[in-house]
PDB file of C-alpha atoms in Angstrom:
ATOM      1  CA  MET A  68     -24.070  32.145-122.832  1.00  0.00           C
ATOM      2  CA  ASN A  69     -23.442  35.996-122.303  1.00  0.00           C
ATOM      3  CA  SER A  70     -27.072  37.001-122.283  1.00  0.00           C
ATOM      4  CA  VAL A  71     -27.421  34.716-118.985  1.00  0.00           C
ATOM      5  CA  LEU A  72     -24.679  36.901-117.933  1.00  0.00           C
ATOM      6  CA  ILE A  73     -25.881  40.080-118.186  1.00  0.00           C
ATOM      7  CA  VAL A  74     -28.952  39.121-116.708  1.00  0.00           C
ATOM      8  CA  ALA A  75     -27.635  37.586-113.293  1.00  0.00           C
ATOM      9  CA  LEU A  76     -25.078  40.293-112.716  1.00  0.00           C
ATOM     10  CA  CYS A  77     -28.161  43.256-113.645  1.00  0.00           C
ATOM     11  CA  ALA A  78     -30.214  41.047-110.742  1.00  0.00           C
ATOM     12  CA  LEU A  79     -27.164  40.838-108.350  1.00  0.00           C
ATOM     13  CA  CYS A  80     -26.798  44.240-108.500  1.00  0.00           C
ATOM     14  CA  GLY A  81     -30.640  45.567-108.301  1.00  0.00           C
ATOM     15  CA  LEU A  82     -30.436  43.166-105.156  1.00  0.00           C
ATOM     16  CA  MET A  83     -27.103  44.252-104.004  1.00  0.00           C
ATOM     17  CA  ILE A  84     -28.780  48.376-104.245  1.00  0.00           C
ATOM     18  CA  GLY A  85     -31.879  47.161-102.404  1.00  0.00           C
ATOM     19  CA  LEU A  86     -29.852  45.047 -99.647  1.00  0.00           C
ATOM     20  CA  SER A  87     -27.855  48.010 -99.148  1.00  0.00           C
ATOM     21  CA  LEU A  88     -31.271  50.093 -98.543  1.00  0.00           C
ATOM     22  CA  THR A  89     -32.793  48.434 -96.057  1.00  0.00           C
ATOM     23  CA  LYS A  90     -29.590  48.054 -94.366  1.00  0.00           C
ATOM     24  CA  ARG A  91     -29.412  51.416 -93.754  1.00  0.00           C
ATOM     25  CA  GLN A  92     -32.709  51.587 -92.549  1.00  0.00           C
ATOM     26  CA  ARG A  93     -32.351  48.597 -90.285  1.00  0.00           C
ATOM     27  CA  GLU A  94     -29.247  51.286 -88.601  1.00  0.00           C
ATOM     28  CA  ARG A  95     -31.406  53.640 -87.987  1.00  0.00           C
ATOM     29  CA  GLU A  96     -33.672  51.075 -86.571  1.00  0.00           C
ATOM     30  CA  ALA A  97     -31.333  50.114 -83.868  1.00  0.00           C
ATOM     31  CA  TYR A  98     -30.156  53.539 -83.296  1.00  0.00           C
ATOM     32  CA  TYR A  99     -33.876  54.040 -82.100  1.00  0.00           C
ATOM     33  CA  ARG A 100     -34.229  50.912 -80.495  1.00  0.00           C
ATOM     34  CA  GLU A 101     -30.426  51.600 -78.501  1.00  0.00           C
ATOM     35  CA  PHE A 102     -31.333  55.089 -77.744  1.00  0.00           C
ATOM     36  CA  ASN A 103     -34.760  54.152 -76.065  1.00  0.00           C
ATOM     37  CA  GLY A 104     -32.530  51.596 -74.024  1.00  0.00           C
ATOM     38  CA  LEU A 105     -29.910  54.949 -73.115  1.00  0.00           C
ATOM     39  CA  CYS A 106     -33.061  56.567 -72.200  1.00  0.00           C
ATOM     40  CA  ALA A 107     -33.970  53.989 -69.311  1.00  0.00           C
ATOM     41  CA  HIS A 108     -30.644  53.137 -68.140  1.00  0.00           C
ATOM     42  CA  ILE A 109     -30.386  56.883 -67.351  1.00  0.00           C
ATOM     43  CA  ILE A 110     -33.739  57.249 -65.378  1.00  0.00           C
ATOM     44  CA  SER A 111     -32.675  53.165 -63.436  1.00  0.00           C
ATOM     45  CA  ASN A 112     -29.520  55.867 -62.659  1.00  0.00           C
ATOM     46  CA  ILE A 113     -31.040  59.084 -61.301  1.00  0.00           C
ATOM     47  CA  SER A 114     -33.313  57.587 -59.828  1.00  0.00           C
ATOM     48  CA  TYR A 115     -31.477  55.138 -57.709  1.00  0.00           C
ATOM     49  CA  ARG A 116     -27.568  55.896 -57.692  1.00  0.00           C
ATOM     50  CA  ALA A 117     -27.467  59.183 -59.353  1.00  0.00           C
ATOM     51  CA  ASP A 118     -23.701  58.718 -60.918  1.00  0.00           C
ATOM     52  CA  LYS A 119     -22.467  61.372 -63.256  1.00  0.00           C
ATOM     53  CA  ILE A 120     -24.074  61.157 -66.871  1.00  0.00           C
ATOM     54  CA  ALA A 121     -20.514  60.638 -68.112  1.00  0.00           C
ATOM     55  CA  ASP A 122     -20.000  57.797 -66.329  1.00  0.00           C
ATOM     56  CA  VAL A 123     -22.953  55.946 -66.893  1.00  0.00           C
ATOM     57  CA  VAL A 124     -22.800  56.361 -70.067  1.00  0.00           C
ATOM     58  CA  ASP A 125     -19.416  54.904 -70.242  1.00  0.00           C
ATOM     59  CA  GLY A 126     -19.245  51.294 -70.988  1.00  0.00           C
ATOM     60  CA  ILE A 127     -22.356  50.462 -72.288  1.00  0.00           C
ATOM     61  CA  GLU A 128     -21.671  48.423 -75.384  1.00  0.00           C
ATOM     62  CA  TRP A 129     -23.233  49.860 -78.345  1.00  0.00           C
ATOM     63  CA  GLN A 130     -24.450  47.738 -81.629  1.00  0.00           C
ATOM     64  CA  SER A 131     -25.812  50.842 -83.521  1.00  0.00           C
ATOM     65  CA  SER A 132     -22.365  51.918 -84.895  1.00  0.00           C
ATOM     66  CA  ALA A 133     -23.908  55.478 -85.384  1.00  0.00           C
ATOM     67  CA  LEU A 134     -24.601  55.446 -81.760  1.00  0.00           C
ATOM     68  CA  ARG A 135     -21.921  54.991 -80.532  1.00  0.00           C
ATOM     69  CA  LYS A 136     -20.022  57.896 -82.686  1.00  0.00           C
ATOM     70  CA  ASN A 137     -22.120  59.774 -81.248  1.00  0.00           C
ATOM     71  CA  MET A 138     -21.684  58.655 -77.765  1.00  0.00           C
ATOM     72  CA  GLU A 139     -17.838  59.270 -78.318  1.00  0.00           C
ATOM     73  CA  GLU A 140     -18.759  62.924 -79.195  1.00  0.00           C
ATOM     74  CA  TYR A 141     -20.683  63.620 -75.555  1.00  0.00           C
ATOM     75  CA  LYS A 142     -17.849  62.325 -74.243  1.00  0.00           C
ATOM     76  CA  ALA A 143     -16.055  64.789 -76.102  1.00  0.00           C
ATOM     77  CA  TYR A 144     -17.994  67.441 -74.887  1.00  0.00           C
ATOM     78  CA  VAL A 145     -18.907  66.503 -71.393  1.00  0.00           C
ATOM     79  CA  SER A 146     -15.298  66.449 -71.244  1.00  0.00           C
ATOM     80  CA  GLY A 147     -15.115  70.603 -71.651  1.00  0.00           C
ATOM     81  CA  GLY A 148     -15.731  70.048 -75.775  1.00  0.00           C
ATOM     82  CA  GLU A 149     -18.198  72.026 -78.200  1.00  0.00           C
ATOM     83  CA  LEU A 150     -21.360  69.861 -79.104  1.00  0.00           C
ATOM     84  CA  SER A 151     -20.903  67.953 -82.817  1.00  0.00           C
ATOM     85  CA  LEU A 152     -22.509  64.950 -83.570  1.00  0.00           C
ATOM     86  CA  THR A 153     -22.466  63.218 -86.910  1.00  0.00           C
ATOM     87  CA  GLN A 154     -25.698  62.753 -89.076  1.00  0.00           C
ATOM     88  CA  GLY A 155     -24.692  59.040 -89.810  1.00  0.00           C
ATOM     89  CA  VAL A 156     -28.335  57.805 -90.511  1.00  0.00           C
ATOM     90  CA  LEU A 157     -30.825  60.237 -88.909  1.00  0.00           C
ATOM     91  CA  THR A 158     -32.250  62.927 -90.621  1.00  0.00           C
ATOM     92  CA  LYS A 159     -31.247  66.350 -90.071  1.00  0.00           C
ATOM     93  CA  GLY A 160     -34.899  67.035 -87.784  1.00  0.00           C
ATOM     94  CA  GLU A 161     -33.602  63.610 -85.515  1.00  0.00           C
ATOM     95  CA  LEU A 162     -30.286  64.715 -85.254  1.00  0.00           C
ATOM     96  CA  ALA A 163     -31.177  68.377 -84.008  1.00  0.00           C
ATOM     97  CA  ALA A 164     -33.349  66.223 -81.255  1.00  0.00           C
ATOM     98  CA  VAL A 165     -30.963  64.246 -80.766  1.00  0.00           C
ATOM     99  CA  LYS A 166     -28.547  66.953 -80.122  1.00  0.00           C
ATOM    100  CA  GLU A 167     -30.809  69.144 -77.864  1.00  0.00           C
ATOM    101  CA  PHE A 168     -31.282  65.890 -76.071  1.00  0.00           C
ATOM    102  CA  PHE A 169     -27.670  65.810 -75.252  1.00  0.00           C
ATOM    103  CA  LEU A 170     -27.713  69.431 -74.464  1.00  0.00           C
ATOM    104  CA  ARG A 171     -30.021  68.979 -72.038  1.00  0.00           C
ATOM    105  CA  LEU A 172     -28.876  65.962 -70.442  1.00  0.00           C
ATOM    106  CA  GLY A 173     -27.466  66.864 -66.928  1.00  0.00           C
ATOM    107  CA  ARG A 174     -28.506  70.141 -66.707  1.00  0.00           C
ATOM    108  CA  TYR A 175     -31.560  69.883 -64.196  1.00  0.00           C
ATOM    109  CA  ASP A 176     -32.635  68.858 -60.518  1.00  0.00           C
ATOM    110  CA  GLY A 177     -33.025  65.215 -60.552  1.00  0.00           C
ATOM    111  CA  GLU A 178     -36.997  65.314 -60.250  1.00  0.00           C
ATOM    112  CA  THR A 179     -36.752  68.025 -63.568  1.00  0.00           C
ATOM    113  CA  GLN A 180     -34.310  65.885 -65.073  1.00  0.00           C
ATOM    114  CA  LEU A 181     -36.398  62.256 -64.646  1.00  0.00           C
ATOM    115  CA  ALA A 182     -39.605  64.035 -66.024  1.00  0.00           C
ATOM    116  CA  GLU A 183     -37.826  65.224 -69.009  1.00  0.00           C
ATOM    117  CA  LEU A 184     -36.475  61.345 -69.391  1.00  0.00           C
ATOM    118  CA  LYS A 185     -39.851  59.722 -69.496  1.00  0.00           C
ATOM    119  CA  GLN A 186     -40.971  62.391 -71.620  1.00  0.00           C
ATOM    120  CA  ARG A 187     -38.263  61.745 -74.058  1.00  0.00           C
ATOM    121  CA  GLN A 188     -38.034  57.639 -73.843  1.00  0.00           C
ATOM    122  CA  SER A 189     -41.980  57.998 -74.409  1.00  0.00           C
ATOM    123  CA  GLU A 190     -41.728  59.458 -77.755  1.00  0.00           C
ATOM    124  CA  LEU A 191     -38.567  57.767 -78.338  1.00  0.00           C
ATOM    125  CA  THR A 192     -40.689  54.370 -77.980  1.00  0.00           C
ATOM    126  CA  ILE A 193     -43.102  55.967 -80.177  1.00  0.00           C
ATOM    127  CA  ARG A 194     -40.569  56.593 -83.136  1.00  0.00           C
ATOM    128  CA  TYR A 195     -38.993  53.739 -83.241  1.00  0.00           C
ATOM    129  CA  LYS A 196     -42.400  51.400 -83.369  1.00  0.00           C
ATOM    130  CA  GLU A 197     -42.894  53.449 -86.332  1.00  0.00           C
ATOM    131  CA  ILE A 198     -39.273  53.138 -87.879  1.00  0.00           C
ATOM    132  CA  LYS A 199     -40.126  49.250 -87.150  1.00  0.00           C
ATOM    133  CA  ASP A 200     -42.953  48.727 -88.756  1.00  0.00           C
ATOM    134  CA  LYS A 201     -42.044  50.945 -91.970  1.00  0.00           C
ATOM    135  CA  ASN A 202     -38.964  48.477 -91.525  1.00  0.00           C
ATOM    136  CA  ASP A 203     -40.990  45.539 -91.636  1.00  0.00           C
ATOM    137  CA  ILE A 204     -43.169  46.619 -94.740  1.00  0.00           C
ATOM    138  CA  GLN A 205     -40.595  48.078 -96.709  1.00  0.00           C
ATOM    139  CA  GLY A 206     -37.423  46.234 -95.617  1.00  0.00           C
ATOM    140  CA  ASN A 207     -38.296  43.011 -97.769  1.00  0.00           C
ATOM    141  CA  MET A 208     -39.941  45.311-100.476  1.00  0.00           C
ATOM    142  CA  TYR A 209     -36.457  46.969-101.207  1.00  0.00           C
ATOM    143  CA  VAL A 210     -34.790  43.611-101.837  1.00  0.00           C
ATOM    144  CA  LYS A 211     -37.692  42.218-103.937  1.00  0.00           C
ATOM    145  CA  LEU A 212     -37.708  45.082-106.087  1.00  0.00           C
ATOM    146  CA  GLY A 213     -33.824  45.695-106.070  1.00  0.00           C
ATOM    147  CA  PHE A 214     -33.659  42.630-108.128  1.00  0.00           C
ATOM    148  CA  LEU A 215     -36.786  42.826-110.648  1.00  0.00           C
ATOM    149  CA  ALA A 216     -35.872  46.116-111.571  1.00  0.00           C
ATOM    150  CA  GLY A 217     -32.179  44.959-111.899  1.00  0.00           C
ATOM    151  CA  LEU A 218     -33.746  41.343-113.853  1.00  0.00           C
ATOM    152  CA  LEU A 219     -35.893  43.843-115.914  1.00  0.00           C
ATOM    153  CA  LEU A 220     -32.878  46.234-116.849  1.00  0.00           C
ATOM    154  CA  GLY A 221     -30.585  42.701-118.018  1.00  0.00           C
ATOM    155  CA  ILE A 222     -33.894  41.253-119.901  1.00  0.00           C
ATOM    156  CA  LEU A 223     -33.799  45.202-121.541  1.00  0.00           C
ATOM    157  CA  LEU A 224     -30.335  45.623-122.437  1.00  0.00           C
ATOM    158  CA  ILE A 225     -30.519  41.955-124.023  1.00  0.00           C
TER     159      ILE A 225
END
């Protein structure tokens, strides 16, 4: 009876580790999906209304908690602070690119800003598709390998 419990607990721990890895990857995917949507929203606004950037991003409901935090940090920067972004689920290179995006946002005339945003949006679309494809392949694999590794460890322990 104790050996079955040990095996079950180890398998459960492995499963939880696999789920946590998958959750982190899905959060990163959501970040890029919403960041891409943000670019589309800003492009639309610049093309038709030309509101201030802080007003454009204000009021958007973010599903990604990491992007929500970065947007709050951007709003503080626009209000006169210094731009420092939380890394969250991003790599250091991705964080540097996001920081550069926010620093350049609203710095140019409308046409230049539109061209830059469209370029950035195409880059984000490519990056989002790469992350989504990787998650579709690896997401379930993390869960299965975590469960199997936990199961194997439990069997080895008894």
